Amino acid sequence: AAVEILCRVFYRPLPPPHLQPFVNPEWMTDAVFATDSKYFWRFIPDRSIRGGSRQDADYEIRINRDGFRGLEWNPDDPLEGETILAIGDSCVFGWDSDEGENFPERLIRHLEGSGEFAGEPLVLYQRGVPGYTSHQAKMILEEWGPKVDPDWIVLSVGTNDCLPCIEKNDGDISAELSASFVEPLLRLSYTALAIRDFMFVLGKNLFFEADYSQGLDFQSAPARVPLDHFEENLRFFEDYADRNRSGLILHTRQNTEPNPRLETYNETIREFGTSRGVPVVDVAARFVEYATSEVYTRPDFDPVHPNEKGYDLIAEWTAEAMRKEFKGHSEDD
């Protein structure tokens, strides 16, 4: 009993082995993430995240009681206004951006200055978590859509969807977790989880490759979310938006280097938007017009994450798409 108490106080279980490469190791060791049978991993609520990679400066991000960045949802006092639900991965979360400077918060500032959205307050719920795919984004919409009843949904996924999976894709992992009786039993005991994690780390260091990327062909290995599943998830978002009369905005995903596999997912987003009449902010194509150092935070070793200007451009383009869609709906009405 004493060992179990100590484990619960001082130990945070690691994500499942086939998911660990996708969680920022700096934050994983700082006990910022917890394993989750639904989302695979999630932020521990009411935590502060500290980092030091942004322009060689320290920064701190607060995780709210919902387990996300930004505004908390209060069921007893729902906020009135035009509600925006931003869903996605680290670029929606605001990787390496200070409070108030991430893409969704910049989006609000761009919208506040426009006549179309000047009539009532804007309410933003940020639901971005580093490493998430469209599979997890779909579950976020299932959980949070009915709670916040969004007028607008902004979806930014694809980068993690096309990454090679380890043994199982996201859908297979979900099916396995929902059908498993071993994992729920393990979660009853932090001592058992600590032993499991110790055995995995020991085995990994002694017998297995330490680097997930070694021996993987990033262009041909099975993806975390296969392309057909990715399109199904896009359809889920479109169906939800249609049923609930929400505006839906999609993003393509940027990369500093040519990435044929990611471009396949981007092209799926473009074709989906064209065929379904869903606005697409083609971030990937528009970022090419800028020097990498102009819009990326650390282009030498991070091909994905924008800097402050990059986030602001995405926010500006998204606001333009929303204003255009707003005018279209007004004319139809």
XYZ file of C-alpha atoms in Angstrom:
333
model
C 0.000 0.000 0.000
C 2.834 2.396 0.818
C 4.486 1.744 -2.562
C 1.194 2.412 -4.361
C 0.733 5.694 -2.502
C 4.265 6.799 -3.364
C 3.742 5.897 -7.020
C 0.493 7.870 -7.169
C 2.127 10.908 -5.594
C 5.420 10.938 -7.479
C 4.967 8.906 -10.675
C 3.148 9.764 -13.865
C 2.695 6.793 -16.213
C 4.272 7.095 -19.636
C 2.149 7.020 -22.779
C 1.854 3.565 -24.391
C 5.147 2.536 -26.058
C 3.831 2.906 -29.618
C 2.830 6.519 -28.863
C 5.843 7.790 -26.930
C 7.766 9.068 -29.990
C 4.921 11.469 -30.756
C 4.901 13.175 -27.339
C 7.400 15.964 -26.719
C 9.994 14.245 -24.473
C 10.792 17.453 -22.575
C 7.201 17.719 -21.388
C 6.732 13.987 -20.892
C 9.499 13.851 -18.300
C 8.071 16.951 -16.629
C 4.811 15.058 -16.002
C 2.741 17.386 -18.162
C 1.004 14.595 -20.061
C -1.104 11.741 -18.730
C -2.073 8.600 -20.594
C -5.692 8.443 -21.680
C -7.674 5.470 -22.941
C -9.634 7.698 -25.346
C -7.167 10.309 -26.588
C -4.005 8.191 -25.954
C -2.443 11.131 -24.097
C -3.727 14.441 -22.783
C -2.515 17.379 -20.752
C -2.884 17.093 -16.993
C -5.340 19.875 -16.019
C -4.169 22.879 -14.013
C -0.525 22.628 -15.011
C 2.093 25.042 -16.199
C 4.337 24.082 -19.096
C 7.795 25.562 -19.163
C 10.072 25.507 -22.141
C 13.155 27.228 -23.422
C 13.320 26.807 -27.170
C 11.601 29.952 -28.381
C 14.259 32.403 -29.473
C 16.471 31.004 -26.679
C 14.054 32.443 -24.101
C 12.019 30.800 -21.369
C 8.265 30.703 -21.661
C 5.371 29.387 -19.609
C 1.987 28.120 -20.784
C -0.953 27.477 -18.505
C -3.117 24.389 -19.040
C -6.651 25.025 -17.797
C -9.052 22.773 -15.882
C -10.369 21.312 -19.150
C -6.860 20.123 -20.001
C -6.291 22.621 -22.810
C -4.817 26.037 -23.375
C -6.939 29.172 -23.140
C -10.504 29.737 -22.006
C -12.139 27.201 -19.681
C -15.656 25.973 -20.327
C -18.111 26.737 -17.535
C -21.354 24.731 -17.890
C -23.012 26.813 -15.174
C -22.278 30.118 -16.867
C -22.018 29.633 -20.649
C -20.617 32.646 -22.453
C -22.776 34.402 -25.012
C -21.307 35.350 -28.358
C -20.006 34.017 -31.651
C -18.269 30.828 -30.542
C -15.181 29.509 -32.320
C -13.866 26.000 -31.663
C -10.275 25.579 -32.899
C -9.221 21.925 -33.081
C -5.889 20.428 -34.071
C -2.337 19.670 -33.071
C 0.652 21.713 -31.898
C 0.044 24.483 -34.433
C -3.424 25.081 -32.967
C -2.001 24.682 -29.473
C 0.590 27.322 -30.321
C 3.928 25.575 -30.151
C 6.637 27.987 -28.961
C 4.212 30.902 -28.669
C 3.565 32.956 -25.567
C 0.159 33.556 -24.050
C -1.938 35.675 -26.375
C 0.356 35.068 -29.344
C -0.775 31.668 -30.642
C -2.739 31.317 -33.872
C -6.290 31.019 -32.426
C -5.818 34.053 -30.166
C -4.418 36.051 -33.068
C -7.453 34.961 -35.108
C -9.745 36.589 -32.560
C -7.844 39.875 -32.850
C -8.148 39.833 -36.644
C -11.879 39.139 -36.441
C -12.526 41.788 -33.801
C -11.367 44.432 -36.218
C -13.840 43.415 -38.941
C -17.386 44.636 -39.425
C -18.870 41.177 -39.980
C -17.970 40.051 -36.463
C -18.402 43.356 -34.653
C -21.953 42.731 -33.467
C -21.290 40.470 -30.490
C -18.364 39.163 -28.434
C -16.174 36.384 -29.783
C -15.748 33.295 -27.609
C -12.726 31.090 -28.361
C -12.211 27.530 -27.190
C -8.781 26.149 -28.050
C -8.622 22.395 -28.428
C -5.165 21.815 -29.839
C -2.763 19.234 -28.395
C 0.734 18.521 -29.755
C 0.894 15.245 -31.641
C -2.844 14.892 -32.250
C -4.212 13.609 -35.550
C -7.616 13.890 -37.211
C -8.558 10.736 -35.286
C -8.199 12.543 -31.965
C -9.632 15.753 -33.434
C -12.798 13.868 -34.337
C -13.186 12.704 -30.740
C -12.601 16.247 -29.487
C -15.470 17.444 -31.677
C -17.674 14.600 -30.436
C -16.984 15.597 -26.833
C -16.776 19.377 -26.998
C -19.068 20.255 -29.894
C -22.274 19.593 -27.901
C -20.841 21.417 -24.887
C -19.798 24.685 -26.514
C -22.190 24.636 -29.535
C -19.717 26.331 -31.899
C -20.760 28.788 -34.576
C -17.408 28.124 -36.255
C -15.058 25.141 -36.328
C -11.465 25.602 -37.473
C -9.682 22.303 -38.164
C -5.922 22.090 -38.668
C -4.618 18.521 -38.968
C -2.591 16.370 -41.341
C 1.030 16.675 -40.259
C 0.757 13.960 -37.609
C -1.759 11.932 -39.619
C 0.816 11.186 -42.291
C 3.617 10.249 -39.877
C 4.572 6.566 -39.862
C 2.874 4.643 -37.096
C 4.604 2.175 -34.811
C 2.992 -1.235 -35.284
C -0.597 0.089 -35.151
C -2.402 3.076 -36.638
C -4.554 5.348 -34.494
C -7.794 3.573 -35.383
C -6.382 0.159 -34.488
C -5.091 1.501 -31.175
C -8.538 2.872 -30.310
C -10.208 -0.419 -31.143
C -7.650 -2.308 -29.091
C -8.028 -0.029 -26.077
C -11.826 -0.199 -26.164
C -11.758 -3.998 -26.326
C -8.911 -4.540 -23.860
C -9.459 -5.572 -20.276
C -5.738 -5.605 -19.382
C -5.131 -1.859 -19.778
C -8.039 -0.801 -17.501
C -6.800 -3.254 -14.876
C -3.272 -1.885 -15.160
C -4.572 1.637 -14.619
C -5.981 0.623 -11.257
C -2.429 0.310 -9.965
C 0.257 2.942 -10.494
C 2.745 0.422 -9.171
C 1.909 -1.937 -12.028
C 2.189 0.918 -14.528
C 5.578 1.921 -13.112
C 6.835 -1.662 -13.470
C 5.477 -1.829 -17.028
C 7.203 1.425 -17.976
C 10.473 0.372 -16.337
C 10.491 -2.925 -18.246
C 9.780 -1.143 -21.514
C 12.517 1.464 -21.032
C 14.989 -1.237 -19.991
C 14.125 -3.412 -22.975
C 14.235 -0.476 -25.348
C 17.697 0.575 -24.200
C 19.084 -2.957 -24.228
C 17.466 -4.554 -27.251
C 15.673 -2.071 -29.477
C 16.449 0.973 -31.558
C 16.415 4.089 -29.441
C 15.329 6.342 -32.284
C 11.891 5.795 -33.749
C 12.995 7.271 -37.079
C 15.770 4.725 -37.648
C 14.908 2.259 -40.373
C 11.595 3.944 -41.250
C 10.698 5.146 -44.712
C 8.646 8.229 -43.934
C 7.113 8.233 -47.397
C 5.940 4.622 -47.592
C 5.589 3.190 -44.059
C 1.980 2.800 -42.798
C 0.613 6.107 -41.537
C -0.866 6.934 -38.153
C -4.085 7.784 -39.987
C -4.381 6.133 -43.417
C -5.559 8.430 -46.177
C -9.026 6.862 -46.472
C -9.532 7.203 -42.699
C -8.335 10.801 -42.934
C -11.004 11.602 -45.508
C -13.646 9.870 -43.376
C -12.671 12.137 -40.487
C -13.011 15.210 -42.710
C -16.493 14.028 -43.676
C -17.373 13.670 -39.995
C -16.483 17.324 -39.431
C -18.481 18.398 -42.467
C -21.529 16.369 -41.392
C -21.363 17.812 -37.886
C -21.073 21.362 -39.208
C -24.025 20.851 -41.568
C -26.257 19.377 -38.865
C -25.468 22.140 -36.416
C -25.287 25.029 -38.891
C -21.666 25.715 -37.965
C -19.141 27.253 -40.299
C -16.193 24.939 -41.052
C -12.724 26.114 -42.091
C -9.944 23.683 -43.062
C -6.191 24.271 -43.245
C -3.542 22.606 -45.371
C -0.278 22.017 -43.529
C 3.023 23.744 -44.096
C 6.519 22.236 -44.210
C 9.902 23.790 -44.875
C 10.982 20.935 -47.159
C 9.140 19.122 -49.958
C 7.182 16.283 -48.350
C 5.338 14.171 -50.944
C 3.378 12.247 -48.341
C 2.168 15.366 -46.539
C 1.308 16.901 -49.898
C -0.953 13.906 -50.597
C -2.883 14.715 -47.420
C -2.926 18.407 -48.327
C -4.293 17.602 -51.761
C -6.998 15.483 -50.136
C -7.961 18.527 -48.046
C -8.057 20.756 -51.143
C -10.131 18.303 -53.172
C -12.469 17.731 -50.244
C -12.993 21.465 -49.834
C -13.593 22.008 -53.545
C -16.050 19.126 -53.921
C -17.962 19.863 -50.703
C -17.901 23.633 -50.747
C -15.863 23.817 -47.537
C -13.459 26.787 -47.310
C -9.792 25.774 -47.260
C -7.001 28.068 -46.122
C -4.110 26.780 -48.225
C -1.376 27.513 -45.696
C 1.039 25.093 -47.376
C 0.879 26.879 -50.728
C 0.897 30.399 -49.307
C 3.858 29.831 -46.974
C 5.993 29.004 -50.025
C 5.788 32.683 -50.963
C 7.898 33.548 -47.899
C 11.475 32.742 -46.924
C 11.541 29.910 -44.380
C 13.297 32.088 -41.796
C 10.521 34.640 -42.216
C 7.642 32.373 -41.132
C 9.149 29.356 -39.295
C 10.473 29.421 -35.741
C 13.550 27.213 -36.254
C 13.645 26.129 -39.921
C 17.046 24.447 -39.582
C 15.662 21.588 -37.496
C 11.914 22.175 -37.108
C 10.163 21.967 -40.499
C 6.649 22.458 -39.126
C 6.114 25.160 -36.516
C 5.599 28.805 -37.477
C 7.081 31.784 -35.707
C 5.011 34.779 -34.591
C 4.691 36.126 -38.122
C 3.738 32.692 -39.429
C 1.017 32.272 -36.815
C -0.259 35.764 -37.566
C -0.471 35.055 -41.296
C -2.459 31.873 -40.652
C -4.778 33.855 -38.387
C -5.171 36.622 -40.986
C -5.966 34.165 -43.798
C -8.398 32.251 -41.606
C -10.170 35.477 -40.675
C -10.455 36.329 -44.382
C -12.028 32.930 -45.094
C -14.461 33.336 -42.205
C -15.499 36.828 -43.311
C -16.088 35.577 -46.848
C -18.123 32.646 -45.565
C -20.051 34.974 -43.243
C -21.005 37.221 -46.166
C -22.052 34.203 -48.225
C -24.362 32.950 -45.487
C -25.809 36.440 -44.993
C -26.633 36.721 -48.702
C -28.239 33.249 -48.682
C -30.409 34.188 -45.704
